[in-house]
């Protein structure tokens, strides 16, 4: 009994120290990068023409080209971190990023938290409805639903107009989903910055029309956390002035908005065209999904074994610790956990956690709770008489567990292990909220460029089905080959 408890405690501590070392290593690497001339800049992923991903998988757009030109002019390097708008803002607040450039409107409320650069673009907000709709003015929105994007100036404007014009507001995390809600008829209108809406419509990707005038013109700014990175803000302002003087600024703006046409947004219609044009990107996203699932499940399996042993150890303290952990992890939504690890921990403890590390921690800590219950169930499924027989032969509890109980329990647990792998694989889609470009996020990025959500979500769904079907067949094979065959001998 004593050896068994010591083994469980030792391995648990080793696992915990390993995770802490991983976080510490990440912090040092990020600090070394941030302390030189390389800055981490957070941005949106679905805000064409200001930032989006082209067919080659490269970030492009007005914001990206302006940042490139300014960085070259001022001689600093940067790493672009692709997140949704709301997550990009949180990344700067939690000091996971040094600055944000994402078509961010300069408002009095935001100036309480951020220091803004000189304005680099002036824009107004507009409403758009489905082409052919009877809605011609704001008065026609009475009793309708209006789609907005979380955290944007458009969302604030829509909320302020909702009571006056009698419509309700629904929020989305990115522009493409907001547009599609109008296309599918769930919302009567979408609210977006005028150049973004005009680009989407004129590129041929959306069958929408703009109604009303531009509302509450605002300026876009490059933002850092208040009191942080003043040298980066000054370099941005100096570089912006320089490229305006040289004419490079006007050239960049004209490339995207000179004729108000985006060019490539709607050029990938249809299932097979989408698949052929975007297959390398989708394959890369699938690879990231599988990688995250495998690494997370390995960690979860190790932790789960010890949780299961603690639950069945007969020691009240160890069992209580494992039970509390399992209850917490099973009751905590994955999206909340991922936000806490990626944004909350850095802000509370002044450490830096990369998105991949945050994603792996989220999946593995969550899956470990379920793996612990699988292990507990497998151990308790073995007849208690075998334990008694082992003791009568003079075997210790540790020897009994290693040589008699666990080998048999593993056979019982194999199907559940594979099933948990499938669940973890699907759970990776949650990690898109912290900027990990796995399969689901890859689909969202492509839709932001093509506006063809139907065919792209079908492709993404089929890819999940294929890989999960393969895993299911593998589970059935292992169960028949190694479990059922031995149990009938």
Coordinates of N, CA and C in Angstrom, one line a residue, residues 55 271-287 439 442 446 449 456 459 463:
X55 N -4.9 33.0 -51.1 CA -5.0 31.6 -51.6 C -3.7 30.8 -51.3
X271 N -17.9 22.9 -54.6 CA -17.3 22.0 -53.7 C -15.9 21.6 -54.2
X272 N -15.8 21.1 -55.4 CA -14.5 20.6 -55.9 C -13.5 21.8 -56.2
X273 N -14.0 22.9 -56.6 CA -13.1 24.1 -56.8 C -12.5 24.5 -55.4
X274 N -13.4 24.6 -54.4 CA -12.9 24.9 -53.1 C -11.9 23.9 -52.6
X275 N -12.2 22.6 -52.8 CA -11.3 21.6 -52.3 C -9.9 21.6 -53.0
X276 N -9.9 21.8 -54.3 CA -8.7 21.8 -55.1 C -7.8 23.1 -54.8
X277 N -8.5 24.2 -54.6 CA -7.8 25.4 -54.4 C -7.2 25.5 -53.0
X278 N -7.9 24.9 -52.0 CA -7.5 25.1 -50.6 C -7.0 23.8 -50.0
X279 N -6.8 22.7 -50.7 CA -6.4 21.4 -50.1 C -5.2 21.5 -49.3
X280 N -4.1 22.2 -49.8 CA -2.9 22.2 -48.9 C -3.1 22.9 -47.6
X281 N -3.9 24.0 -47.6 CA -4.2 24.6 -46.3 C -5.1 23.8 -45.4
X282 N -6.1 23.1 -46.0 CA -6.9 22.2 -45.2 C -6.1 21.0 -44.7
X283 N -5.2 20.5 -45.5 CA -4.4 19.4 -45.0 C -3.5 19.8 -43.9
X284 N -2.9 21.0 -43.9 CA -2.1 21.5 -42.9 C -3.0 21.7 -41.6
X285 N -4.2 22.2 -41.7 CA -5.1 22.4 -40.6 C -5.4 21.0 -40.0
X286 N -5.6 20.0 -40.8 CA -5.9 18.7 -40.3 C -4.7 18.1 -39.6
X287 N -3.5 18.4 -40.1 CA -2.3 17.9 -39.4 C -2.2 18.5 -38.0
X439 N -8.1 22.6 -38.1 CA -9.0 22.4 -39.3 C -10.2 23.4 -39.3
X442 N -9.0 26.9 -40.1 CA -8.6 26.9 -41.5 C -9.9 27.2 -42.4
X446 N -10.7 30.5 -44.8 CA -11.0 30.4 -46.2 C -12.3 31.0 -46.5
X449 N -12.3 34.7 -47.0 CA -11.8 35.1 -48.3 C -12.8 34.9 -49.4
X456 N -17.6 24.9 -48.0 CA -16.4 24.8 -47.2 C -16.7 24.0 -45.9
X459 N -16.8 20.4 -46.7 CA -15.5 19.8 -46.9 C -14.9 19.6 -45.5
X463 N -13.9 15.9 -43.8 CA -12.6 15.6 -43.4 C -12.6 15.1 -41.9

